[in-house]
Tab-separated table of C-alpha atoms in Angstrom:
chain	number	residue	atom	x	y	z
D	1	MET	CA	0.000	0.000	0.000
D	2	ARG	CA	2.697	2.460	0.955
D	3	LYS	CA	4.681	1.767	-2.209
D	4	SER	CA	1.628	2.331	-4.422
D	5	ALA	CA	0.808	5.575	-2.617
D	6	ILE	CA	4.364	6.881	-3.229
D	7	VAL	CA	4.214	5.964	-6.937
D	8	ILE	CA	0.781	7.604	-7.356
D	9	GLY	CA	2.037	10.703	-5.542
D	10	PHE	CA	4.994	11.068	-7.894
D	11	GLY	CA	2.699	10.549	-10.895
D	12	ALA	CA	0.365	13.312	-9.736
D	13	PHE	CA	3.355	15.592	-9.062
D	14	PHE	CA	4.794	15.115	-12.575
D	15	LEU	CA	1.396	15.717	-14.183
D	16	THR	CA	0.935	18.915	-12.186
D	17	LEU	CA	4.442	20.082	-13.110
D	18	ALA	CA	3.742	19.362	-16.784
D	19	LEU	CA	0.611	21.523	-16.675
D	20	LEU	CA	2.463	24.357	-14.917
D	21	LEU	CA	5.244	24.316	-17.519
D	22	GLN	CA	2.763	24.241	-20.396
D	23	PHE	CA	0.307	26.887	-19.265
D	24	TYR	CA	2.297	29.107	-16.908
D	25	ALA	CA	6.080	28.962	-17.331
D	26	PHE	CA	6.028	28.949	-21.156
D	27	GLU	CA	3.763	32.015	-21.240
D	28	LYS	CA	6.040	33.846	-18.819
D	29	LEU	CA	9.126	33.219	-20.985
D	30	THR	CA	7.618	33.921	-24.421
D	31	VAL	CA	7.394	37.697	-24.028
D	32	ILE	CA	9.308	40.614	-25.501
D	33	PRO	CA	11.536	42.078	-22.750
D	34	ALA	CA	10.085	45.233	-21.220
D	35	ASP	CA	13.535	46.859	-21.308
D	36	THR	CA	14.184	46.210	-25.019
D	37	ASN	CA	17.123	48.261	-26.313
D	38	THR	CA	18.832	46.997	-29.474
D	39	GLN	CA	20.845	48.222	-32.441
D	40	GLN	CA	21.078	46.460	-35.787
D	41	VAL	CA	23.643	47.478	-38.424
D	42	LEU	CA	23.528	46.662	-42.155
D	43	SER	CA	26.180	47.670	-44.668
D	44	ASP	CA	27.191	47.481	-48.324
D	45	ASN	CA	30.776	48.272	-49.341
D	46	ASN	CA	29.911	48.818	-53.006
D	47	ALA	CA	26.628	50.700	-52.962
D	48	LYS	CA	25.788	53.145	-55.749
D	49	PHE	CA	24.028	56.286	-54.569
D	50	PHE	CA	23.347	59.949	-55.109
D	51	ASP	CA	25.254	61.879	-52.455
D	52	ALA	CA	23.145	64.822	-51.279
D	53	ASP	CA	26.221	66.332	-49.590
D	54	THR	CA	28.102	66.816	-52.849
D	55	LEU	CA	25.185	66.563	-55.313
D	56	SER	CA	27.021	63.827	-57.188
D	57	PHE	CA	26.778	60.098	-57.870
D	58	LYS	CA	29.155	57.915	-55.864
D	59	GLN	CA	30.034	54.319	-55.167
D	60	GLY	CA	31.249	53.031	-51.817
D	61	LEU	CA	30.270	52.125	-48.277
D	62	VAL	CA	26.696	52.734	-47.182
D	63	THR	CA	25.532	51.826	-43.670
D	64	THR	CA	22.072	51.534	-42.156
D	65	ARG	CA	21.672	51.733	-38.381
D	66	GLN	CA	18.426	50.903	-36.638
D	67	THR	CA	17.875	51.375	-32.910
D	68	VAL	CA	14.829	49.978	-31.139
D	69	VAL	CA	14.174	51.237	-27.612
D	70	ALA	CA	11.216	50.501	-25.344
D	71	ASP	CA	9.219	53.507	-24.129
D	72	LYS	CA	8.674	52.260	-20.560
D	73	LYS	CA	6.408	55.111	-19.486
D	74	ALA	CA	4.091	54.659	-22.478
D	75	SER	CA	4.183	50.856	-22.105
D	76	ASP	CA	3.202	51.047	-18.432
D	77	ALA	CA	0.411	53.477	-19.252
D	78	GLU	CA	-0.989	51.185	-21.952
D	79	GLY	CA	-0.578	47.904	-20.033
D	80	LYS	CA	-2.465	44.915	-21.511
D	81	ASN	CA	0.759	42.965	-22.194
D	82	SER	CA	1.867	45.606	-24.705
D	83	ILE	CA	5.217	47.254	-25.308
D	84	VAL	CA	5.636	50.671	-26.932
D	85	LEU	CA	8.756	51.122	-29.060
D	86	ASN	CA	10.655	54.064	-30.472
D	87	ILE	CA	12.507	53.181	-33.687
D	88	ASN	CA	15.151	55.340	-35.296
D	89	GLN	CA	16.714	54.308	-38.598
D	90	SER	CA	19.243	56.130	-40.775
D	91	THR	CA	21.046	55.185	-43.996
D	92	ASP	CA	24.127	57.162	-45.019
D	93	ASN	CA	27.618	56.987	-46.453
D	94	ASN	CA	29.423	59.261	-43.976
D	95	ASN	CA	27.155	59.836	-40.952
D	96	GLN	CA	26.819	63.497	-41.858
D	97	ALA	CA	23.575	65.362	-42.444
D	98	PRO	CA	21.636	65.036	-44.583
D	99	PRO	CA	21.447	61.196	-44.657
D	100	ILE	CA	20.587	59.269	-47.792
D	101	ASP	CA	17.400	58.108	-46.055
D	102	ALA	CA	16.037	58.206	-42.489
D	103	PHE	CA	12.870	57.814	-40.459
D	104	THR	CA	11.545	57.608	-36.914
D	105	ALA	CA	8.620	55.485	-35.754
D	106	HIS	CA	6.536	55.145	-32.608
D	107	LEU	CA	4.427	51.989	-32.345
D	108	ALA	CA	3.194	49.279	-29.978
D	109	LEU	CA	3.446	45.484	-30.070
D	110	ASP	CA	1.717	42.670	-28.248
D	111	ARG	CA	4.517	41.316	-26.025
D	112	HIS	CA	3.389	37.706	-26.545
D	113	THR	CA	2.721	37.648	-30.303
D	114	GLY	CA	5.155	40.349	-31.446
D	115	LYS	CA	2.457	41.733	-33.726
D	116	VAL	CA	1.592	45.428	-33.996
D	117	ILE	CA	-1.416	46.613	-32.008
D	118	ASP	CA	-3.390	49.787	-32.659
D	119	CYS	CA	-2.624	52.216	-29.865
D	120	CYS	CA	-0.328	54.781	-28.347
D	121	ASN	CA	0.021	57.597	-30.889
D	122	ASP	CA	1.176	55.300	-33.706
D	123	ASN	CA	3.244	57.412	-36.117
D	124	MET	CA	6.170	57.690	-38.551
D	125	ASN	CA	8.207	60.875	-38.646
D	126	GLY	CA	5.620	62.420	-36.362
D	127	LYS	CA	2.730	61.787	-38.772
D	128	PRO	CA	-0.091	59.393	-37.811
D	129	VAL	CA	0.122	55.994	-39.457
D	130	GLN	CA	-1.374	52.603	-38.693
D	131	HIS	CA	1.436	50.044	-38.575
D	132	GLN	CA	0.350	46.497	-39.418
D	133	GLY	CA	1.788	42.988	-39.206
D	134	TYR	CA	5.300	42.378	-37.851
D	135	THR	CA	8.104	44.906	-37.570
D	136	VAL	CA	11.143	43.959	-35.445
D	137	LYS	CA	10.481	40.212	-34.926
D	138	PHE	CA	8.228	37.339	-35.953
D	139	PRO	CA	6.064	35.424	-33.443
D	140	PHE	CA	7.467	33.019	-30.883
D	141	GLY	CA	7.365	29.589	-32.504
D	142	ALA	CA	7.539	30.976	-36.047
D	143	GLY	CA	6.236	28.513	-38.607
D	144	LYS	CA	6.952	27.526	-42.188
D	145	GLY	CA	4.366	29.833	-43.673
D	146	SER	CA	4.026	33.496	-44.587
D	147	TYR	CA	3.903	36.623	-42.446
D	148	PRO	CA	2.872	40.225	-43.144
D	149	TYR	CA	5.920	42.430	-42.629
D	150	TRP	CA	5.759	46.208	-42.385
D	151	ASP	CA	7.702	47.992	-45.123
D	152	ASN	CA	8.835	51.338	-43.746
D	153	THR	CA	9.305	52.951	-47.160
D	154	LEU	CA	5.876	52.145	-48.606
D	155	GLN	CA	4.282	52.345	-45.138
D	156	LYS	CA	2.241	49.209	-45.650
D	157	PRO	CA	2.776	45.461	-45.089
D	158	MET	CA	4.337	43.136	-47.647
D	159	THR	CA	4.469	39.326	-47.550
D	160	MET	CA	7.480	37.389	-46.296
D	161	LYS	CA	7.285	33.712	-47.332
D	162	PHE	CA	9.142	30.777	-45.781
D	163	ALA	CA	11.971	29.881	-48.168
D	164	GLY	CA	14.022	27.207	-46.362
D	165	THR	CA	16.251	26.465	-43.399
D	166	ASP	CA	19.866	27.480	-42.834
D	167	LYS	CA	22.514	27.534	-40.136
D	168	ILE	CA	24.196	30.762	-39.070
D	169	ARG	CA	27.196	30.351	-36.780
D	170	GLY	CA	25.795	26.965	-35.708
D	171	LEU	CA	22.272	28.295	-35.008
D	172	SER	CA	19.364	26.762	-36.939
D	173	VAL	CA	17.248	29.465	-38.586
D	174	TYR	CA	14.278	29.803	-40.927
D	175	ARG	CA	14.793	31.880	-44.061
D	176	TYR	CA	11.940	34.111	-45.268
D	177	HIS	CA	11.914	35.950	-48.584
D	178	GLY	CA	9.760	38.693	-50.039
D	179	VAL	CA	9.831	41.076	-52.986
D	180	VAL	CA	8.527	44.611	-53.281
D	181	PRO	CA	8.099	45.369	-57.006
D	182	GLN	CA	9.107	48.820	-58.224
D	183	THR	CA	6.499	51.178	-56.839
D	184	THR	CA	6.242	54.948	-57.169
D	185	TYR	CA	5.412	56.227	-53.706
D	186	THR	CA	6.294	59.925	-53.503
D	187	LYS	CA	7.771	62.919	-55.316
D	188	GLN	CA	11.109	64.599	-54.642
D	189	ALA	CA	12.723	67.872	-55.696
D	190	ILE	CA	15.908	67.074	-57.654
D	191	PRO	CA	18.437	69.365	-59.395
D	192	GLY	CA	17.782	69.324	-63.141
D	193	PHE	CA	21.357	68.389	-64.070
D	194	VAL	CA	20.893	65.010	-62.361
D	195	PHE	CA	18.940	63.931	-65.449
D	196	GLY	CA	21.685	64.997	-67.859
D	197	GLY	CA	20.945	68.689	-68.238
D	198	ALA	CA	23.267	71.644	-67.765
D	199	LYS	CA	24.473	72.668	-64.322
D	200	ASP	CA	22.029	75.556	-64.312
D	201	SER	CA	19.071	73.409	-65.366
D	202	PRO	CA	15.919	74.164	-63.383
D	203	GLY	CA	14.981	71.779	-60.606
D	204	VAL	CA	12.686	68.833	-61.266
D	205	THR	CA	9.924	67.408	-59.105
D	206	ALA	CA	10.787	63.793	-59.806
D	207	ASP	CA	8.797	60.629	-59.200
D	208	ARG	CA	10.548	58.515	-56.571
D	209	ALA	CA	10.075	54.739	-56.971
D	210	TYR	CA	11.278	51.954	-54.722
D	211	ALA	CA	11.895	48.216	-55.048
D	212	ASN	CA	13.301	45.724	-52.566
D	213	ASP	CA	14.326	42.064	-52.578
D	214	ARG	CA	14.298	41.247	-48.849
D	215	THR	CA	15.528	38.155	-46.952
D	216	ILE	CA	15.175	37.685	-43.198
D	217	TRP	CA	16.763	34.814	-41.251
D	218	VAL	CA	14.712	34.089	-38.123
D	219	GLU	CA	15.422	31.942	-35.061
D	220	PRO	CA	12.049	30.124	-34.981
D	221	GLN	CA	11.694	29.484	-31.230
D	222	THR	CA	12.052	33.164	-30.299
D	223	GLY	CA	11.014	34.753	-33.613
D	224	ALA	CA	14.129	36.947	-33.397
D	225	PHE	CA	15.735	38.379	-36.544
D	226	ILE	CA	19.271	36.975	-36.692
D	227	LYS	CA	20.251	38.343	-40.094
D	228	VAL	CA	18.634	40.633	-42.667
D	229	GLU	CA	19.522	41.360	-46.290
D	230	GLU	CA	17.918	44.163	-48.312
D	231	LYS	CA	18.571	44.568	-52.042
D	232	GLU	CA	17.104	48.006	-52.475
D	233	VAL	CA	16.793	50.172	-55.571
D	234	VAL	CA	15.406	53.724	-55.540
D	235	THR	CA	14.707	55.239	-58.940
D	236	LEU	CA	14.129	58.938	-59.694
D	237	THR	CA	12.224	59.777	-62.879
D	238	ASP	CA	11.653	63.127	-64.588
D	239	PRO	CA	7.942	62.979	-65.443
D	240	ALA	CA	8.435	65.508	-68.262
D	241	ASN	CA	10.694	63.314	-70.394
D	242	GLY	CA	10.707	59.917	-68.667
D	243	LYS	CA	14.449	59.996	-67.976
D	244	SER	CA	15.446	57.985	-64.899
D	245	VAL	CA	18.443	57.709	-62.604
D	246	LYS	CA	19.083	55.520	-59.605
D	247	GLY	CA	19.081	57.379	-56.315
D	248	ILE	CA	20.461	54.288	-54.614
D	249	ASP	CA	21.305	50.747	-55.686
D	250	THR	CA	22.499	48.669	-52.758
D	251	ASP	CA	22.690	45.154	-51.349
D	252	GLN	CA	22.895	45.737	-47.595
D	253	VAL	CA	23.426	42.853	-45.167
D	254	MET	CA	23.712	42.820	-41.383
D	255	ASN	CA	27.411	43.056	-40.568
D	256	ASP	CA	29.320	40.248	-38.848
D	257	ALA	CA	29.350	41.952	-35.446
D	258	THR	CA	25.557	42.367	-35.477
D	259	VAL	CA	24.943	38.774	-36.596
D	260	LYS	CA	27.329	37.408	-33.956
D	261	ALA	CA	25.646	39.461	-31.225
D	262	ASN	CA	22.220	38.192	-32.321
D	263	VAL	CA	23.356	34.552	-32.349
D	264	ASP	CA	25.021	34.899	-28.932
D	265	GLU	CA	21.879	36.426	-27.450
D	266	TYR	CA	19.273	34.067	-28.869
D	267	LYS	CA	21.057	30.706	-29.076
D	268	GLY	CA	20.637	30.024	-25.357
D	269	LYS	CA	17.076	31.375	-25.290
D	270	ALA	CA	16.124	29.114	-28.189
D	271	SER	CA	17.489	26.045	-26.377
D	272	GLN	CA	15.525	26.954	-23.237
D	273	LEU	CA	12.281	27.309	-25.177
D	274	LYS	CA	12.862	24.020	-27.023
D	275	LEU	CA	13.356	22.245	-23.695
D	276	LEU	CA	10.354	23.993	-22.203
D	277	LYS	CA	8.201	22.816	-25.108
D	278	LEU	CA	9.399	19.220	-24.721
D	279	MET	CA	9.291	18.853	-20.933
D	280	PRO	CA	5.480	19.016	-20.489
D	281	TYR	CA	5.109	16.006	-22.799
D	282	VAL	CA	7.909	14.064	-21.113
D	283	LEU	CA	6.646	14.831	-17.616
D	284	GLY	CA	3.033	14.238	-18.623
D	285	ILE	CA	3.767	10.795	-20.086
D	286	LEU	CA	5.943	9.884	-17.099
D	287	GLY	CA	3.211	11.056	-14.725
D	288	LEU	CA	0.558	8.960	-16.475
D	289	ILE	CA	2.813	5.891	-16.451
D	290	LEU	CA	3.470	6.290	-12.730
D	291	LEU	CA	-0.249	6.711	-12.016
D	292	VAL	CA	-1.052	3.514	-13.920
D	293	VAL	CA	1.749	1.621	-12.164
D	294	GLY	CA	0.577	2.980	-8.809
D	295	VAL	CA	-3.000	1.864	-9.425
D	296	VAL	CA	-1.810	-1.588	-10.540
D	297	LEU	CA	0.289	-1.905	-7.371
D	298	LEU	CA	-2.675	-0.779	-5.273
D	299	LEU	CA	-4.997	-3.341	-6.858
D	300	ALA	CA	-2.378	-6.082	-6.514
D	301	ALA	CA	-1.903	-5.222	-2.843
D	302	GLY	CA	-5.661	-5.372	-2.341
D	303	ARG	CA	-5.832	-8.818	-3.918
D	304	ARG	CA	-2.981	-10.037	-1.715
D	305	ASP	CA	-4.763	-8.759	1.390
D	306	ARG	CA	-7.996	-10.514	0.424
D	307	THR	CA	-6.117	-13.744	-0.350
D	308	GLY	CA	-4.257	-13.534	2.960
D	309	ARG	CA	-7.485	-13.034	4.905
D	310	ALA	CA	-9.075	-15.960	3.081
D	311	ASP	CA	-6.086	-18.188	3.920
D	312	ASP	CA	-6.254	-17.155	7.576
D	313	THR	CA	-9.977	-17.987	7.631
D	314	ASP	CA	-9.310	-21.436	6.149
D	315	VAL	CA	-6.620	-22.136	8.769
D	316	ASP	CA	-8.918	-21.084	11.579
D	317	ASN	CA	-11.697	-23.299	10.236
D	318	ASP	CA	-9.335	-26.258	9.921
D	319	THR	CA	-8.096	-25.683	13.473
D	320	ARG	CA	-11.606	-25.593	14.855
D	321	ARG	CA	-12.605	-28.709	12.938
D	322	GLY	CA	-9.486	-30.507	14.228
D	323	ALA	CA	-10.312	-29.519	17.774
D	324	ARG	CA	-13.839	-30.875	17.466
D	325	HIS	CA	-12.527	-34.172	16.077
D	326	ALA	CA	-10.084	-34.441	18.969
D	327	GLU	CA	-12.875	-33.932	21.484
D	328	GLY	CA	-14.938	-36.618	19.774
D	329	ASP	CA	-12.129	-39.138	19.878
D	330	GLY	CA	-11.607	-38.511	23.608
D	331	ASP	CA	-15.248	-39.289	24.383
D	332	ASP	CA	-15.107	-42.516	22.448
D	333	TYR	CA	-11.937	-43.584	24.303
D	334	ALA	CA	-13.566	-42.793	27.635
D	335	ARG	CA	-16.608	-44.865	26.737
D	336	ALA	CA	-14.384	-47.721	25.657
């Protein structure tokens, strides 16, 4: 009895632990940190671009820096498992104003899903905008499907499709790919000589078009972006004569230091989440097995007790019958 009770107790304990890991611990770990503060750096050593500093076309190093910082005060005010982020991104060749391209964004994410939520003065460059889809990460437990990803240039989501699996510095990642076809999205004042005219040519209000071939490598357990590549082309067109020039033509990839930092940060977290996903099943199965074994032991002990009591009853009956026979034999001897 005692042995069966111990086995059943352990079975119940493992089942309870499995439920706690599945429905409590996992939820507590799969959240975006409230103190998020990151910087991602992409670069291209051979980019072609129009340099606004010198008003000339150049070829050389172009770097994009993106910082993502949690707005704790706004996050606390919003609550509801949300996190409010301030994003600042700048692309330039020499870190001197004006940059080739730049923007700021203020938006909020669901800390559990990583998806944008509608709240908290959502804006880009101070102008109201409604971010949609995913921005700085994919969901925890990212799958082999497609996700809507916010394109900051067009200010609308585009589709990132699962394209295969890779390893980056020993870390298993999912590769997602998406294409933004050339799209005219704004107008820009450009010196007339950019389109082949004389130096004193009047300025042109050019159509600015954008295209991007984007690849994102994601650690699937955490949904974290480990590496990003953006093949971006910006085209400027004089609407009067249809002449076009490329404002920028670049293939920017996260630099080695950024990729290494991402791998170092998320490799351990990914292993923890993998283990946390597996343990509820292991503990649950072990708990069920122990419960079954405990019940079997309990039933077996019960049968042994009943058999023992039956044997004791038979012995007592035999003893009593023997005593009665002995008494009968004594009477006969006395009569003889």
